[in-house]
PDB file of C-alpha atoms and ligand atoms in Angstrom:
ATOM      1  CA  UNK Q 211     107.424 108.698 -28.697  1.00 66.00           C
ATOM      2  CA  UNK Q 212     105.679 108.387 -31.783  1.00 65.00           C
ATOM      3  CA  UNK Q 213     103.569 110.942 -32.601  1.00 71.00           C
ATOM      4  CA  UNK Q 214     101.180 109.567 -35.741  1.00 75.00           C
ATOM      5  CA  UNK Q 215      98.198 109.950 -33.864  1.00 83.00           C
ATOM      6  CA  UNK Q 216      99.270 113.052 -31.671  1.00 94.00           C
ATOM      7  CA  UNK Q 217      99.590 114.071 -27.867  1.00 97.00           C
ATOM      8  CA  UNK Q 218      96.525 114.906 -25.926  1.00 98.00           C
ATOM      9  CA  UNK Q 219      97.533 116.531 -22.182  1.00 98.00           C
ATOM     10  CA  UNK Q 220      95.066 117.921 -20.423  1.00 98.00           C
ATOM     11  CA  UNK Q 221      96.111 120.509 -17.469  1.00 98.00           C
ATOM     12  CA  UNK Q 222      93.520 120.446 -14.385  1.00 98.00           C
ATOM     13  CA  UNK Q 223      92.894 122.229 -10.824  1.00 96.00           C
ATOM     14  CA  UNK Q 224      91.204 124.897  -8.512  1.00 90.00           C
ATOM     15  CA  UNK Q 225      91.475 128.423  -8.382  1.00 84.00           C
ATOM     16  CA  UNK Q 226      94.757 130.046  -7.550  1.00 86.00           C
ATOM     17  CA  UNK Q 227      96.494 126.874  -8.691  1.00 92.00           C
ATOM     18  CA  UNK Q 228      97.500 129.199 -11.372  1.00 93.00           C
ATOM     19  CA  UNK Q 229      96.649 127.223 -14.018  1.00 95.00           C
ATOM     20  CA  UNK Q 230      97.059 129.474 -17.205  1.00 93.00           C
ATOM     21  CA  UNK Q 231     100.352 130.731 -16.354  1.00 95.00           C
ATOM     22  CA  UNK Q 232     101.891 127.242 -16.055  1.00 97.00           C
ATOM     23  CA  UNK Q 233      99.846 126.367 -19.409  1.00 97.00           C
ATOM     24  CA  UNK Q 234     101.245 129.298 -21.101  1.00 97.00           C
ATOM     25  CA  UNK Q 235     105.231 127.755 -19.718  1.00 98.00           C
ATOM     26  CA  UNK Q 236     104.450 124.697 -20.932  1.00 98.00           C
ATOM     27  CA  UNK Q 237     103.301 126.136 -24.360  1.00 98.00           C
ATOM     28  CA  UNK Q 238     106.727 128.226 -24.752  1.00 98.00           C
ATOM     29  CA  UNK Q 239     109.209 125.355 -23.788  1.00 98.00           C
ATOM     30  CA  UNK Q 240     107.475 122.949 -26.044  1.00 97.00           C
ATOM     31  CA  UNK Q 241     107.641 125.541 -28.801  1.00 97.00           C
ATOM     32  CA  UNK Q 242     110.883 126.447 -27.969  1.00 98.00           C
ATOM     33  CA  UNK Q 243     111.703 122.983 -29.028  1.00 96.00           C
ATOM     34  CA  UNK Q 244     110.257 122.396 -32.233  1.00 95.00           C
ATOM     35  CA  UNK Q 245     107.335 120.635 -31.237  1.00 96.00           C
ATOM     36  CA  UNK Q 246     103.795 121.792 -33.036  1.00 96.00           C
ATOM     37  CA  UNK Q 247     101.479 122.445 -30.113  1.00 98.00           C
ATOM     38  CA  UNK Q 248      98.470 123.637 -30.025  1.00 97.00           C
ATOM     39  CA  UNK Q 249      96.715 125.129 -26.777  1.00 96.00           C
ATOM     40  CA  UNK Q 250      93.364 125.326 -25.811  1.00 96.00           C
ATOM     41  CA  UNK Q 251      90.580 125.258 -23.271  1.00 95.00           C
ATOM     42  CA  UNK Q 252      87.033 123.527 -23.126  1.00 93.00           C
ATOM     43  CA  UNK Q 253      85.345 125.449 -24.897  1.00 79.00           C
ATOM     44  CA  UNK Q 254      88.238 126.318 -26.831  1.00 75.00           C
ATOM     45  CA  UNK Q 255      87.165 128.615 -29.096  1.00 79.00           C
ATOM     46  CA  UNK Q 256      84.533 126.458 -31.179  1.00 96.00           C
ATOM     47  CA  UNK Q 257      81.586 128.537 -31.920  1.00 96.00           C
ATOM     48  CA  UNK Q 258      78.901 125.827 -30.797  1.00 97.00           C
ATOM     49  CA  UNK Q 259      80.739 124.801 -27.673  1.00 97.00           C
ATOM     50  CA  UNK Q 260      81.148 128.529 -26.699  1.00 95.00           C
ATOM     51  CA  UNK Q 261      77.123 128.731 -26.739  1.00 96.00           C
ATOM     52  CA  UNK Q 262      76.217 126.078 -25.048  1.00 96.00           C
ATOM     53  CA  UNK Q 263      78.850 127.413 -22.546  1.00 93.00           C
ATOM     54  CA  UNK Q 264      76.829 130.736 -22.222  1.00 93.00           C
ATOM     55  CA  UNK Q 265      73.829 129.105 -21.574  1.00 95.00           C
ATOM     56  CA  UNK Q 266      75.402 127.271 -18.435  1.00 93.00           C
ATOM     57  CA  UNK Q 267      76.340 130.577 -17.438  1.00 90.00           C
ATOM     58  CA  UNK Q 268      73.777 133.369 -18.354  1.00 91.00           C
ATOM     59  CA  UNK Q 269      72.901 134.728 -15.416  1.00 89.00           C
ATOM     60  CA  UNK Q 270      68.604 133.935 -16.313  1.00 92.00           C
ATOM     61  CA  UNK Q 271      69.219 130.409 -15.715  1.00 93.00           C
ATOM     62  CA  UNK Q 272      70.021 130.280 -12.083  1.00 90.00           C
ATOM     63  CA  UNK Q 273      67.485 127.581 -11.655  1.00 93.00           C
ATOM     64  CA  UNK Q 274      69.272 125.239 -13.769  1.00 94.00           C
ATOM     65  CA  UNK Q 275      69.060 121.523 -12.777  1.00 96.00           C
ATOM     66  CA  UNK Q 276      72.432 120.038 -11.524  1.00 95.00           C
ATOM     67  CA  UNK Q 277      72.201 116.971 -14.032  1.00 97.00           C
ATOM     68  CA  UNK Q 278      71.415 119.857 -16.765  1.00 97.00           C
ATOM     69  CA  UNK Q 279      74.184 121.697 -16.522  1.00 96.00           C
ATOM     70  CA  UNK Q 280      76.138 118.280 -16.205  1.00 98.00           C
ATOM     71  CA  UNK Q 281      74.747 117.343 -20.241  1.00 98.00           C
ATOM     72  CA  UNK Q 282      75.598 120.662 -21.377  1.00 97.00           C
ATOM     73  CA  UNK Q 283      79.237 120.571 -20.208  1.00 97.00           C
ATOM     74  CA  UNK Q 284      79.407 117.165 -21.924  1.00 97.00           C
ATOM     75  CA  UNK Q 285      77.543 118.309 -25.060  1.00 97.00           C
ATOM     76  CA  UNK Q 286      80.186 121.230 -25.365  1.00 97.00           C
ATOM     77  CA  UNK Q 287      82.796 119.216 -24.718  1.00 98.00           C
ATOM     78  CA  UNK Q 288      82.441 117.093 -27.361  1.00 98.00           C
ATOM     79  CA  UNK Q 289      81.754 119.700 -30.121  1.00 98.00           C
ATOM     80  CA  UNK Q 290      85.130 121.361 -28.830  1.00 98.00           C
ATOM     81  CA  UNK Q 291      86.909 117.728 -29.341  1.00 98.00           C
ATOM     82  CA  UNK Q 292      85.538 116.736 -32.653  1.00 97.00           C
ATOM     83  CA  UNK Q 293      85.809 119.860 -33.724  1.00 97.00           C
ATOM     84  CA  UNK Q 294      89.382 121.075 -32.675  1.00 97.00           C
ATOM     85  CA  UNK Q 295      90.916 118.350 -30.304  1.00 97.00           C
ATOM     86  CA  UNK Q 296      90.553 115.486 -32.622  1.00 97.00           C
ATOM     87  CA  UNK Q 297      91.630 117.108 -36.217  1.00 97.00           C
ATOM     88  CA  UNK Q 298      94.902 118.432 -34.239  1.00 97.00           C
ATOM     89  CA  UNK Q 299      95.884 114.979 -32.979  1.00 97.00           C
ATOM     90  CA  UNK Q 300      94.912 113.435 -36.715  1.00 96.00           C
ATOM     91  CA  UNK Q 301      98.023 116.112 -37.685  1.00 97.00           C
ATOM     92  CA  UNK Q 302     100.618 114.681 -35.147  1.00 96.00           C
ATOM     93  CA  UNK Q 303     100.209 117.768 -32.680  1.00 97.00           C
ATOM     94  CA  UNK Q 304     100.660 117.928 -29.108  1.00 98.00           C
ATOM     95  CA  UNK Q 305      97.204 119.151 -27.921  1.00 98.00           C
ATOM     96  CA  UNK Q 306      97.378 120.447 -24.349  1.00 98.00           C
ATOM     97  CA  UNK Q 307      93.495 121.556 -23.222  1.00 97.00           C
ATOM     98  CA  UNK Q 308      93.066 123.736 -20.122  1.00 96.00           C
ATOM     99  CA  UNK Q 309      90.285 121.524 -18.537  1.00 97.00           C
ATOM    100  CA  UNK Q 310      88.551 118.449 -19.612  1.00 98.00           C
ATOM    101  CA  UNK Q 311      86.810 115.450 -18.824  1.00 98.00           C
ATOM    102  CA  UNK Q 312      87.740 115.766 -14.977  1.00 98.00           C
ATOM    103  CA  UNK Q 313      86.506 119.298 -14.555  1.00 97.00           C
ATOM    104  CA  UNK Q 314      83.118 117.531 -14.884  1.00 98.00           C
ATOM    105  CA  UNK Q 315      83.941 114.570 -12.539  1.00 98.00           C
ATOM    106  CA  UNK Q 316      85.132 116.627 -10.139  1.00 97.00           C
ATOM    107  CA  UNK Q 317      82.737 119.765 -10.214  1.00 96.00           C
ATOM    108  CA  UNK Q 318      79.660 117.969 -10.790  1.00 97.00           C
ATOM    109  CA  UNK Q 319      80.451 114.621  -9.965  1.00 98.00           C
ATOM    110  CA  UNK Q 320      82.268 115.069  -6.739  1.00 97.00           C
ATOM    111  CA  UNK Q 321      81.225 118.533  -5.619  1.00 96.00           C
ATOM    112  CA  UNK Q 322      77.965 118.803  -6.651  1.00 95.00           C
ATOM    113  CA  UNK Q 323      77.158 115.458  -5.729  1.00 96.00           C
ATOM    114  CA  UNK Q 324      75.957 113.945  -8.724  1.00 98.00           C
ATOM    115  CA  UNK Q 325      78.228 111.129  -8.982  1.00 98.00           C
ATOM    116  CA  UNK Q 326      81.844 110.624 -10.449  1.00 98.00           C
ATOM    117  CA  UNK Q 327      79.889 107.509 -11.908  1.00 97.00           C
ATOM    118  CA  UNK Q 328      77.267 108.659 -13.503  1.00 98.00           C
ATOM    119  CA  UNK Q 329      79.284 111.808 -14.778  1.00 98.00           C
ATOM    120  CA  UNK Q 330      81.698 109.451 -16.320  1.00 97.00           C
ATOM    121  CA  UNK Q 331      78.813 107.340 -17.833  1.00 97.00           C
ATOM    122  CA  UNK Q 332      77.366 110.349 -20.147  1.00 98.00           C
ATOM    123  CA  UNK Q 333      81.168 111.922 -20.554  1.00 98.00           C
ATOM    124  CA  UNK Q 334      82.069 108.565 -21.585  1.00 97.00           C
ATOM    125  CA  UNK Q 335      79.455 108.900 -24.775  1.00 97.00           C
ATOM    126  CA  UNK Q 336      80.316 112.194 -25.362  1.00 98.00           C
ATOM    127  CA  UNK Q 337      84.105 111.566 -25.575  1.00 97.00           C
ATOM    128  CA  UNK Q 338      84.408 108.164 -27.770  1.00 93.00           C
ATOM    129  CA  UNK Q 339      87.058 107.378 -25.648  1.00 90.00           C
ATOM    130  CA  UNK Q 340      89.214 109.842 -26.096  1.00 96.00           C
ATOM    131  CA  UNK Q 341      91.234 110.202 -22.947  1.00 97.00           C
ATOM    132  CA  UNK Q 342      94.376 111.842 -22.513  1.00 98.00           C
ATOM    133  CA  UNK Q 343      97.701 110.534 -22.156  1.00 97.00           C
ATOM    134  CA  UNK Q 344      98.169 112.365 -18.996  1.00 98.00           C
ATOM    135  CA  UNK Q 345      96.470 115.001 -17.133  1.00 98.00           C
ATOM    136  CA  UNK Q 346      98.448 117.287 -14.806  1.00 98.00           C
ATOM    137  CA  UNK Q 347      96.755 118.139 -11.580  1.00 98.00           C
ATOM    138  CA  UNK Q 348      97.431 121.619  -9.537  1.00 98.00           C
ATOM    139  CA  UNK Q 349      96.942 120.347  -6.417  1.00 98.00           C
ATOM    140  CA  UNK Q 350      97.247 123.673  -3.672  1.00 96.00           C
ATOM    141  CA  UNK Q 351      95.482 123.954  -0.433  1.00 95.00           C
ATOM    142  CA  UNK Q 352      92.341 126.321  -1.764  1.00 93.00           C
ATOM    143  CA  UNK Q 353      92.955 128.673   1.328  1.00 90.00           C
ATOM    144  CA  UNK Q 354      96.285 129.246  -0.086  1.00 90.00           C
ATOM    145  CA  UNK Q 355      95.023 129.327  -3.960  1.00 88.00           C
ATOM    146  CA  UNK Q 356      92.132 131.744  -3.049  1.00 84.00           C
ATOM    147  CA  UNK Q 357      94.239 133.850  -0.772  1.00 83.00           C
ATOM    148  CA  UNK Q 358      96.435 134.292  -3.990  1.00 83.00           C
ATOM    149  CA  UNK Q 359      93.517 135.613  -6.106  1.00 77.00           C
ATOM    150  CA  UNK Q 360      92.398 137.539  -3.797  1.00 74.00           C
ATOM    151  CA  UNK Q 361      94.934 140.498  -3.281  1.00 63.00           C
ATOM    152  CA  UNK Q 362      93.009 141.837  -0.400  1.00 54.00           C
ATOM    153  CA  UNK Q 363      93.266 138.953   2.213  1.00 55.00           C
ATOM    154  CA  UNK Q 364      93.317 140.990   5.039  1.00 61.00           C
ATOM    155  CA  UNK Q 365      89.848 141.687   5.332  1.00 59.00           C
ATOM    156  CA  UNK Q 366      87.686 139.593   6.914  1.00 59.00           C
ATOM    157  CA  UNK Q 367      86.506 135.956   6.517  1.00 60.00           C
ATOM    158  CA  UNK Q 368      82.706 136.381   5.711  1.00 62.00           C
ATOM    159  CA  UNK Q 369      79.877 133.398   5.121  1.00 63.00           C
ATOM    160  CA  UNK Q 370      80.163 133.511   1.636  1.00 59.00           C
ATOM    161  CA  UNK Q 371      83.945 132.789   2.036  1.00 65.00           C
ATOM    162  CA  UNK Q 372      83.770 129.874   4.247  1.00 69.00           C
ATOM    163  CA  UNK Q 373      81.205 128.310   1.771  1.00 71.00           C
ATOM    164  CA  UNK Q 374      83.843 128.948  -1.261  1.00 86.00           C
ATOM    165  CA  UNK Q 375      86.491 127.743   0.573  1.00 89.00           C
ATOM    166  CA  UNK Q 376      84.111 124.359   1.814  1.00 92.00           C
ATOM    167  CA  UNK Q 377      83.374 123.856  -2.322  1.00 94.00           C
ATOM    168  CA  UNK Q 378      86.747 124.106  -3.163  1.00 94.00           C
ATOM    169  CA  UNK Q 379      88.546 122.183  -0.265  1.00 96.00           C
ATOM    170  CA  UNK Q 380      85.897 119.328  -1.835  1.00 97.00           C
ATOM    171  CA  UNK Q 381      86.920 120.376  -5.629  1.00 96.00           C
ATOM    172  CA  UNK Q 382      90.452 119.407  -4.175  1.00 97.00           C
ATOM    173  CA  UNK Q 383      89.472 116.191  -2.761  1.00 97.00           C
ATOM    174  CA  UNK Q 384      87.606 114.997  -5.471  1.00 98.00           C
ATOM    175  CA  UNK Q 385      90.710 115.995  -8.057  1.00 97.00           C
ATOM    176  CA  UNK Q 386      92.607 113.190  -5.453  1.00 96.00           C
ATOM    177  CA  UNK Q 387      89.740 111.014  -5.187  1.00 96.00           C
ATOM    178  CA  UNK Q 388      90.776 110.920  -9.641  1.00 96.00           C
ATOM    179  CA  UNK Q 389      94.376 110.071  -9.087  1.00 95.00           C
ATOM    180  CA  UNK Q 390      93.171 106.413  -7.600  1.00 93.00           C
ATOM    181  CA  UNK Q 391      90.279 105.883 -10.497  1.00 93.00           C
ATOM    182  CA  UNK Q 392      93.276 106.685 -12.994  1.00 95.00           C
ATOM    183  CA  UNK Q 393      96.284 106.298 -11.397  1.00 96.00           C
ATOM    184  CA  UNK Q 394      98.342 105.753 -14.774  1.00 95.00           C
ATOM    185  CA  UNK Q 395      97.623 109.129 -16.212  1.00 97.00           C
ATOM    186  CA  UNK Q 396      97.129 111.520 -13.874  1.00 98.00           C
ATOM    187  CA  UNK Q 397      99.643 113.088 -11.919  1.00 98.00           C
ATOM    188  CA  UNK Q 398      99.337 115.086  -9.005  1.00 98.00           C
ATOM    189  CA  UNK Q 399     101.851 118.380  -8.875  1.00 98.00           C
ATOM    190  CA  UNK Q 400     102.405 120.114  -5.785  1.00 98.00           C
ATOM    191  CA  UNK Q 401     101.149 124.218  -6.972  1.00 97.00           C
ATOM    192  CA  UNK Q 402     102.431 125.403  -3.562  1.00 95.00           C
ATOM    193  CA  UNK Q 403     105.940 125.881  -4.917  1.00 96.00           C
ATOM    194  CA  UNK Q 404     106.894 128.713  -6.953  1.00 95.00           C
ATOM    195  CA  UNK Q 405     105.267 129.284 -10.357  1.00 95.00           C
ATOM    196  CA  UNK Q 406     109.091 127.898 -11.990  1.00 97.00           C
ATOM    197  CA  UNK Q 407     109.001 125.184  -9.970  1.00 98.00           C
ATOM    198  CA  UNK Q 408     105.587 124.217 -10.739  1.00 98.00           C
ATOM    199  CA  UNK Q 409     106.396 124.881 -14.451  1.00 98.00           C
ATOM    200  CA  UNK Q 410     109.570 122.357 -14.149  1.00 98.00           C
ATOM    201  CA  UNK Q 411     107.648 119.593 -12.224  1.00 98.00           C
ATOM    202  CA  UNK Q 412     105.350 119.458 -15.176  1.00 98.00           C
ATOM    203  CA  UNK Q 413     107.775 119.714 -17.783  1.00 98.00           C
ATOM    204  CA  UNK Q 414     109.820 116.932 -16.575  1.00 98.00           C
ATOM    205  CA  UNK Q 415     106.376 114.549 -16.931  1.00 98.00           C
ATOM    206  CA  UNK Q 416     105.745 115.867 -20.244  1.00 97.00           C
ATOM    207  CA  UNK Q 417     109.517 114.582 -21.253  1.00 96.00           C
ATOM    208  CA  UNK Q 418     108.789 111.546 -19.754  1.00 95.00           C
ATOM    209  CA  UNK Q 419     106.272 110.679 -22.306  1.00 94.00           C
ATOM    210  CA  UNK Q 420     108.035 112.538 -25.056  1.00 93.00           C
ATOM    211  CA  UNK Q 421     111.133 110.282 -24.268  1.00 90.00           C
ATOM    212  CA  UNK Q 422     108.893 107.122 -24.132  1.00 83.00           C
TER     213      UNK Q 422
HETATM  214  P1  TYD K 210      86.851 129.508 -16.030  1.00 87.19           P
HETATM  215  O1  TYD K 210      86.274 130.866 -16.078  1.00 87.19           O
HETATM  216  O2  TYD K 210      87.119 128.819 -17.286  1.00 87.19           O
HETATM  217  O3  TYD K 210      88.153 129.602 -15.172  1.00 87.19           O
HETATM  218  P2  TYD K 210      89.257 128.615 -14.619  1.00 87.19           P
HETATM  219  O4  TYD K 210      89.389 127.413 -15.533  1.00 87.19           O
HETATM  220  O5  TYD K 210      90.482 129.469 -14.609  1.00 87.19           O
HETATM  221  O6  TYD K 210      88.835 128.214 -13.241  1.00 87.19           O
HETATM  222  O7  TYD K 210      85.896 128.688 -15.107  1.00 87.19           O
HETATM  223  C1  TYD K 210      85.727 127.423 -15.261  1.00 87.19           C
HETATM  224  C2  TYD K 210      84.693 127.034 -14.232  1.00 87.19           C
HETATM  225  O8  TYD K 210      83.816 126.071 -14.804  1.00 87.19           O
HETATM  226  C3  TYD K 210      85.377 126.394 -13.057  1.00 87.19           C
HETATM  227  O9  TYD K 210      84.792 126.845 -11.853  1.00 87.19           O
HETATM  228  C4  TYD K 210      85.051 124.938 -13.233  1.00 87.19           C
HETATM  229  C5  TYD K 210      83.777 124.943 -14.005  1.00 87.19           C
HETATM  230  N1  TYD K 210      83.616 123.723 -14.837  1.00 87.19           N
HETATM  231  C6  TYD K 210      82.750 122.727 -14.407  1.00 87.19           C
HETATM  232  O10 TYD K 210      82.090 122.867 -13.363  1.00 87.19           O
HETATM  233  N2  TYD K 210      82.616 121.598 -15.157  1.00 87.19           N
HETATM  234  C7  TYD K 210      83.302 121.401 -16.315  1.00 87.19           C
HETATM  235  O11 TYD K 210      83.151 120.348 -16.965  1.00 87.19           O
HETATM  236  C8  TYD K 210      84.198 122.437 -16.753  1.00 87.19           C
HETATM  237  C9  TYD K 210      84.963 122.288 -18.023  1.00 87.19           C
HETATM  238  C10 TYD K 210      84.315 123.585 -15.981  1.00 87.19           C
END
């Protein structure tokens, strides 16, 4: 593949898909072979993105408004990609971002209930069209994914539980509900299997492309 205008990848998925550990792999075996990578996370490390992340999350602002929080995600995300994401690609690099774009489809969008449509309308100002080339889905069963975070899964299921587990069996739905709107970049990775599998299943669609 030619790389003039760089590799965008993003990596998506619920918790206990374990996520950073298979980003981290896929960092080290594309080092390993000479490729300049370069890894990060929305909001990556960018000063102005970061703030507008704590505001989502400072604890004062419980009463934010769905649709809010939706415009902040998209304002950060763009300062994060014109300030990091873009340059990098401009160089030739392989950028690989831990959450993008579909985080908001799927959280807001799909869980939330605001829309995959509408949330794609304002991400789709906010991003210039910058998609990726692909996007790598953890796809686990969230039982399985939150029994794995949570060491002590003997105790018992309580309310609060059954609502996480409702939010993210719908986070997992709507990250499947993505693979038909974009069926040419996204693939869907089983995360049941061991963490090497997991690691080798995306690999070997990361060669693809790299092969192209
Ligand atoms: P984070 O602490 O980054 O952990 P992880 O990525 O390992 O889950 O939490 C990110 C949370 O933010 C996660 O619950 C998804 C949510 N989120 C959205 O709701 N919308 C978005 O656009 C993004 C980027 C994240």
């Amino acid at each position: 593949m030619n790389f003039k205008n760089g590799l965008f990848i993003t990596l998506e998925g619920g918790e206990g898909s374990g996520k950073s550990t298979i980003l981290t792999n896929i960092i080290e075996y594309l080092e390993k072979n000479n490729y300049e990578v370069v890894k990060t996370r929305e909001p990556g490390g960018v000063r102005i993105a970061e703030d507008i992340r704590n505001i989502i999350l400072d604890k004062k602002n419980t009463n934010m408004d769905g649709k809010t929080e939706a415009l902040l995600y998209a304002a950060s995300r763009r300062q994060h990609l014109v300030e990091k994401v873009i340059p990098n690609l401009k160089k030739g690099k392989i950028v690989i971002s831990d959450r993008y774009l579909d985080s908001s489809l799927v959280y807001q969008g799909y869980a939330r209930n605001i829309g995959m449509d509408e949330i794609l309308n304002i991400n789709l100002f906010a991003i210039d069209n910058t998609l990726p080339k692909l996007t790598l889905i953890l796809d686990i069963d969230p039982k399985i994914g939150l029994q794995r975070i949570n060491k002590n899964s003997q105790r018992e299921v309580n309310r609060l539980d059954l609502e996480t587990l409702e939010f993210h069996n719908k986070v997992r739905k709507g990250y499947l509900k993505l693979k038909e709107l974009f069926p040419e970049r996204i693939h869907i990775i089983d995360a049941s299997k061991s963490i090497e599998e997991v690691t080798k299943d995306c690999i070997e669609q990361i060669e693809k492309l790299l092969n192209e």
